[in-house]
Amino acid sequence: MAATKANIYFKGVEIPTSSHPEIKKLKKKSNVHYMHGNKVWNSTLILMDLFSDMSFEDQKIADLGCGWGALSCFLTKKGADITGIDSDVNVKPYFDLMCKLMDVDTKFCVQNIFSDEFDISPYKTFLASDVCFWDAHTDLWVDFINKIIKQDKQLIMCDPGRESFWNLLDNCNAPYQIINQKINKPRKVDAYITIFGE
């Protein structure tokens, strides 16, 4: 199907844009995003491209800072047991819309992943795309990465290369692999995939 201003089609799924009529309806209901959960960010498309030919059957995955849930829903369709996690309760209606468009029933929860109450034990793999907006969170991410590495878990992070992302890597002692990944469709995107843990 051809993309329009209201949506893009990528890897067999429909992803709404801010021009989508259902998105416009939700925005009129005055749900104010306060953690950048106001659209599908480009790094999500990079991870969808990376994962498109992989099997995720029954894998326990947490999508951190999931926002509208495009990646969460995409991996649900590929068989993953995934939970979208975001600290902004206002993204929930958008997440629900994404589930409806992709015809999946993906789990969602509101949680501060940096709090002591966040239980990492159910998950083997953590995903995070376009989350490095603030230098103030660098130390929190370093602590989180160290915590999951100690429990033999993995974080796959994707970012377009913000200064705060490079600061995070500079301050992190955990070993990692980094890959520069590019796509030209449905948008021209250039981002860095970083894998912490085995």
Steps between C-alpha positions, in 0.01 A plus 500: 500500500618853427593735782301819556541799727288314753702180513803309382521133410819328605590134535140399447342724763317832504650775716290814550650845480385814680269564202304178551134581577494278810819661629347844447196392701719386786700823499177701520421322826790697651722212603821693556820306436778596733770243414528544119235235431345720234578297185670189365869582514734403218721266704196276537505447123869407515430230760202371303728469198764319707247257649291439187658164411555376858286260701375618839265215587420510874797726585442715809578857396448845654468799266624788716358845424264329257293811422231421243612137492588444135799281586314315776209416267732408213686247718173364639406414142831314476416288803681687776362512854561872528392771741502866402619709793478876524506751785237717328146374560376731224646281226268211591215599260752526215644162592148354496439650156823346370386160633169544317668594172739205520233262633695392808442492875832632630559560870565855625596632841590836649827470689808699588771260388759677712312444827589223744146365455557413134541122481735397221480127579218406256694623196804371318529780246433873528451733203530879503469725197541878505519525879821703545352849515648626827851502642333488839400139429850383402593372846159333534552313174852397604362357827221323314742348248732379776205345683377297203850394393558355849190284448613378158240703311528711186411855397472599134494879473456707186565874467569743213817615675398770746774647717333346805520156336876534445536625859321187616746279312794700635379449857406133470757239601296207372624347172287567196483458124394790280369492144415791272177411319328690218171469315366707211132402520245580629720780632869570461640406840855468631540365853726304733402163643684421822486156659588462869535140620500167318 
